[in-house]
Short mmCIF file of C-alpha atoms in Angstrom, two decimals:
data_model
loop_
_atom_site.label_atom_id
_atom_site.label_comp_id
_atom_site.label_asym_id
_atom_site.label_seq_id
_atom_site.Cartn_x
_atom_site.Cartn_y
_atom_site.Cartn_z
CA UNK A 1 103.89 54.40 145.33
CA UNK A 2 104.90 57.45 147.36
CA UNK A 3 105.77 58.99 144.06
CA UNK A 4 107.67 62.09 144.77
CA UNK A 5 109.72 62.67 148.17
CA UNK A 6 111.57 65.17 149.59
CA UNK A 7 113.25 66.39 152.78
CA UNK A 8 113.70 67.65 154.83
CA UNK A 9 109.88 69.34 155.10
CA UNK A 10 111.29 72.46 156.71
CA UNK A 11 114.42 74.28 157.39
CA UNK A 12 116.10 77.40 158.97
CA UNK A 13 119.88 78.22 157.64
CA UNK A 14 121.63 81.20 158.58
CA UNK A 15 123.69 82.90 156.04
CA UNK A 16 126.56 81.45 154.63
CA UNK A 17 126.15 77.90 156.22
CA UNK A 18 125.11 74.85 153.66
CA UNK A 19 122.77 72.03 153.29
CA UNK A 20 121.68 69.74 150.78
CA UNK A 21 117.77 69.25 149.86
CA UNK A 22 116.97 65.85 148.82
CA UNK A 23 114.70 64.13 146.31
CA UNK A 24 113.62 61.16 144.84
CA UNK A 25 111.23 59.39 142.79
CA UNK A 26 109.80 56.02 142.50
CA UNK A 27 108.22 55.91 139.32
CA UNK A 28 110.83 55.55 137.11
CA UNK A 29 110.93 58.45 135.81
CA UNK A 30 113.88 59.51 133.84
CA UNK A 31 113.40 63.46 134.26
CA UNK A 32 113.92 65.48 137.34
CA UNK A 33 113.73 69.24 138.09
CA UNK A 34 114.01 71.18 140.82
CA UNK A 35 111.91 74.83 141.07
CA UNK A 36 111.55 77.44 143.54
CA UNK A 37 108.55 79.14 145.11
CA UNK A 38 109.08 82.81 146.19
CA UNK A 39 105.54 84.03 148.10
CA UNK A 40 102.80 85.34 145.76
CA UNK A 41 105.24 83.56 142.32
CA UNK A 42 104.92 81.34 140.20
CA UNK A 43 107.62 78.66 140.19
CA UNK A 44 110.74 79.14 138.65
CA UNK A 45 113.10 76.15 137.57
CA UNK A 46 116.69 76.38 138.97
CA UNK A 47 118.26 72.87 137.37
CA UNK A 48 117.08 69.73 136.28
CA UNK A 49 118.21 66.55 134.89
CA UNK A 50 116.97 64.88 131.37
CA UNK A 51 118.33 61.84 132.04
CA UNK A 52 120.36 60.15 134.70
CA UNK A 53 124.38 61.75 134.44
CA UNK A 54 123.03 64.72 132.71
CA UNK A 55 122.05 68.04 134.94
CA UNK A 56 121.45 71.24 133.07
CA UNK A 57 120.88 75.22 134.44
CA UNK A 58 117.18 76.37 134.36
CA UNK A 59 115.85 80.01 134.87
CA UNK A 60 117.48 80.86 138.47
CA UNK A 61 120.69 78.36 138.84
CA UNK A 62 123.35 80.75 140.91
CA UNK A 63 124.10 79.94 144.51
CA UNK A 64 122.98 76.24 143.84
CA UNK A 65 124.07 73.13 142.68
CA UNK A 66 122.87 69.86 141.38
CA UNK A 67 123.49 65.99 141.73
CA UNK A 68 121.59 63.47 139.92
CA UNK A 69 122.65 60.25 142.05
CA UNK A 70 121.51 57.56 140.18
CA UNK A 71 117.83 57.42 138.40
CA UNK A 72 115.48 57.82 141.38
CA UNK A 73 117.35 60.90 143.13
CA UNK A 74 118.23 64.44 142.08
CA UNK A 75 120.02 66.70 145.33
CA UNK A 76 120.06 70.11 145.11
CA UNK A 77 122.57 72.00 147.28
CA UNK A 78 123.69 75.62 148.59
CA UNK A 79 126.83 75.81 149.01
CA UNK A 80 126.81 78.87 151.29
CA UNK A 81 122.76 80.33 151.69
CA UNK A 82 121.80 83.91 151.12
CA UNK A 83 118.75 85.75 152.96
CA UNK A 84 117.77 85.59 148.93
CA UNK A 85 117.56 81.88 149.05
CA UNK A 86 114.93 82.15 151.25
CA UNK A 87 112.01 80.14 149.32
CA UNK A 88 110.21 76.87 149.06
CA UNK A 89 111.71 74.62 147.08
CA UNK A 90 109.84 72.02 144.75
CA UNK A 91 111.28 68.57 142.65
CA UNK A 92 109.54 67.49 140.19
CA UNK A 93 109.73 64.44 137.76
CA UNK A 94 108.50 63.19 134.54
CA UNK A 95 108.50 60.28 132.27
CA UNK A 96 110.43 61.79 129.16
CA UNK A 97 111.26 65.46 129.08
CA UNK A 98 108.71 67.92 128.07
CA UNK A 99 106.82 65.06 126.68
CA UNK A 100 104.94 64.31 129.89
CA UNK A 101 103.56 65.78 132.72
CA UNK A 102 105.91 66.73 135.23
CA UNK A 103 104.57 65.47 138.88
CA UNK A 104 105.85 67.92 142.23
CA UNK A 105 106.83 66.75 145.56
CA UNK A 106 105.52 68.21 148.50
CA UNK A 107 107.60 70.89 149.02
CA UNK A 108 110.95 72.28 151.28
CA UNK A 109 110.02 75.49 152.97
CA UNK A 110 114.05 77.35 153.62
CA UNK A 111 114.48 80.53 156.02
CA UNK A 112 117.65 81.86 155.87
CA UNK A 113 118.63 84.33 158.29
CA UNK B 1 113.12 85.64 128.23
CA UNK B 2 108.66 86.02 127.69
CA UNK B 3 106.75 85.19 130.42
CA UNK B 4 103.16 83.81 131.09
CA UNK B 5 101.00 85.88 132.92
CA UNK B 6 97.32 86.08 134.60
CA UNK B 7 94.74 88.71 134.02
CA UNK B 8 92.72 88.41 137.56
CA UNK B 9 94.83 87.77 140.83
CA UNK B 10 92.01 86.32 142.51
CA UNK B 11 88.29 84.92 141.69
CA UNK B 12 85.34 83.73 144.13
CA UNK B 13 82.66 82.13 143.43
CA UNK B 14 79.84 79.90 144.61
CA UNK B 15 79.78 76.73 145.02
CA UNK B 16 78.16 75.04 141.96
CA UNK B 17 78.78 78.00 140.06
CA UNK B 18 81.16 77.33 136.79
CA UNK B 19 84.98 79.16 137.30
CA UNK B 20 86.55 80.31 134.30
CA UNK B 21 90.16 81.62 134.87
CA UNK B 22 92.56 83.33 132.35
CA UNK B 23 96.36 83.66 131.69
CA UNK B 24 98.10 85.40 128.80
CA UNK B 25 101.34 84.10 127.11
CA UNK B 26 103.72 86.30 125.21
CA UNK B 27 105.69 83.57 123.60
CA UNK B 28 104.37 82.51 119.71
CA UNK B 29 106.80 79.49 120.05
CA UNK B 30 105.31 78.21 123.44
CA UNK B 31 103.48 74.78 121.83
CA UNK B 32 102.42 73.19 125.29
CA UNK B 33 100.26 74.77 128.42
CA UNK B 34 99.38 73.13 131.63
CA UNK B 35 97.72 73.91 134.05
CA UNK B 36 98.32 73.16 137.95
CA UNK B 37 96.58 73.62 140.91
CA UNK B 38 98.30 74.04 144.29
CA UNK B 39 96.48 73.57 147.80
CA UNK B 40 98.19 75.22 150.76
CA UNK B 41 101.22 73.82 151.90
CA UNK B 42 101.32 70.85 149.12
CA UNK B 43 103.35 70.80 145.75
CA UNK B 44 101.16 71.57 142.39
CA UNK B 45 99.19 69.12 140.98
CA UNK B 46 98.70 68.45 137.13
CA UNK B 47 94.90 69.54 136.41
CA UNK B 48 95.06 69.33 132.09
CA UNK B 49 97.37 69.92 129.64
CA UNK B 50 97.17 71.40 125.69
CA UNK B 51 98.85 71.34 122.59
CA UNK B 52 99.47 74.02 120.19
CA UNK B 53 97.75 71.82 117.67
CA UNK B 54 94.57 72.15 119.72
CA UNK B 55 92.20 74.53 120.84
CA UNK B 56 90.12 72.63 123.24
CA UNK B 57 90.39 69.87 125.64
CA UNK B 58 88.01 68.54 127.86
CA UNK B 59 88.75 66.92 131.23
CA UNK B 60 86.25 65.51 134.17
CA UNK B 61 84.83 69.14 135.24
CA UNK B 62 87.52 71.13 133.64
CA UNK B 63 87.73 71.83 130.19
CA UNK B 64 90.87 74.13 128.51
CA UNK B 65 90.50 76.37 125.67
CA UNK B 66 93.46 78.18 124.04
CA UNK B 67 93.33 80.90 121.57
CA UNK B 68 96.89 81.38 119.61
CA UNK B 69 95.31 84.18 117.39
CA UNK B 70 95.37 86.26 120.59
CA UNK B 71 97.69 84.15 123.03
CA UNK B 72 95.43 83.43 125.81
CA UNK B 73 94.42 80.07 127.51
CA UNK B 74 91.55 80.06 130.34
CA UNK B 75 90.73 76.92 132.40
CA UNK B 76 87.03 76.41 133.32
CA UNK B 77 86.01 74.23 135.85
CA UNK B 78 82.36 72.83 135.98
CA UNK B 79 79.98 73.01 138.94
CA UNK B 80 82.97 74.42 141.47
CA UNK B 81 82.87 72.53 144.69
CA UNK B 82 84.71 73.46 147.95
CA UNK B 83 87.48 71.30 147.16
CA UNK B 84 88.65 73.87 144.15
CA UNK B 85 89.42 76.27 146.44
CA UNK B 86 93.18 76.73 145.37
CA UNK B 87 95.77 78.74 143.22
CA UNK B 88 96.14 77.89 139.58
CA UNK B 89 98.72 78.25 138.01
CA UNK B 90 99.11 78.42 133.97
CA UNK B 91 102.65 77.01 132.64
CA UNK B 92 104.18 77.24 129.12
CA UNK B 93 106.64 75.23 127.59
CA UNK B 94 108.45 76.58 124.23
CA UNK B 95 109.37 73.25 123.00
CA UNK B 96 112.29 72.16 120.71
CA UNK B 97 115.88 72.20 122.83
CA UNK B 98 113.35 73.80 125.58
CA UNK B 99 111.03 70.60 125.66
CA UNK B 100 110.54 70.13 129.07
CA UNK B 101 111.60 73.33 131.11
CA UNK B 102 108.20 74.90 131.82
CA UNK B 103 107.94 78.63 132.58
CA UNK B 104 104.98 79.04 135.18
CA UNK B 105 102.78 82.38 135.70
CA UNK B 106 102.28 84.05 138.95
CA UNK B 107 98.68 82.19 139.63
CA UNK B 108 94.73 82.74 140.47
CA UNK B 109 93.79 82.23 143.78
CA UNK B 110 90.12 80.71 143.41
CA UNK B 111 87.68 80.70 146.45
CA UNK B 112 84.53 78.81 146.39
CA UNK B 113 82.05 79.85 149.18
CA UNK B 114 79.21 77.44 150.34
#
């Protein structure tokens, strides 16, 4: 199992153009989330997704948006990128939601210029 | 809303030595804490989790302890190798409609010299 994927591994926007960050998951899991990573921070959740056709805001949600595709992927996308949007950018998944552990990808490290 | 925080920024140790590292919670109604560790360039990985209903769980090398009288939670790892060297990260989660949306603090970096 690869468990959880994302790309691309890097990118470099400048401001106002879009892009979409993708994710998925292949173990089933019926929770997704996706967090951002701002240097010498914790993570903070910008969406995620209970179950499949449900999405819901987290903590930091403006300037994004949300897709959950079917049950293995979850795409998050700006619509126009900020300098402020510059971050790394995490999905996670878990089993059930808040009931077990939530397992990260590798990461998306944005520059917008 | 509250926030989970860290008392040291940064710990070193040597190897073999045991690591103990802290965070602080403000929340009463947080009733799960995980922690996470995070190499360089990689996404966090699970370490142990806790419930509320607990005060101590025990892992291989890392054991959790949380204190609700005076909201803190430390993470100590046995024997630190090398390998530790990474930040940790302390997460809440306040449960009930919440269940599931974690709120992370700003992590320990821990160094482990040979």
């Amino acid at each position: 199992n690869a468990g959880v994927t994302q790309t691309p591994k890097f990118q470099v926007l400048k401001t106002g153009q879009s892009m979409t960050l993708q994710c998925a998951q292949d173990m089933n899991h019926n929770s997704m989330y996706w967090y951002r990573q701002d240097p010498g921070m914790g993570l903070r959740l910008i969406y995620y997704s209970a179950s499949e056709g449900t999405t819901d805001k987290g903590e930091v949600p403006n300037g994004y948006n949300v897709s959950r595709l079917n049950k293995r992927e979850f795409s998050l996308r700006l619509e126009s990128a900020a300098p402020s949007q510059t971050s790394v950018y995490f999905c996670a998944s878990s089993g059930r939601q808040g009931k077990d552990t939530q397992y990260f990808g590798p990461g998306t490290r944005l520059t917008v210029l | 809303g509250e926030s989970v925080g860290l008392h040291l920024p940064t710990l070193s140790v040597q190897e073999g030595d045991n690591s103990i590292i802290n965070c602080a919670y403000s929340n009463s109604a947080s009733d799960y804490f995980i922690w996470y560790k995070q190499e360089s360039g990689k996404g966090p990985q699970f370490i142990i989790d806790i419930r509320s209903n607990m005060d101590k769980r025990q892992g291989q090398r890392v054991t959790v302890l949380l204190n609700k009288t005076v909201k803190h939670l430390s993470l100590q790892i046995a024997a630190t190798q090398p390998g530790d060297s990474a930040v940790y990260f302390c997460a809440e989660n306040i449960g009930g409609t919440s269940y599931g949306k974690l709120t992370f603090g700003q992590g320990t970096i821990l160094t482990v010299h040979p």
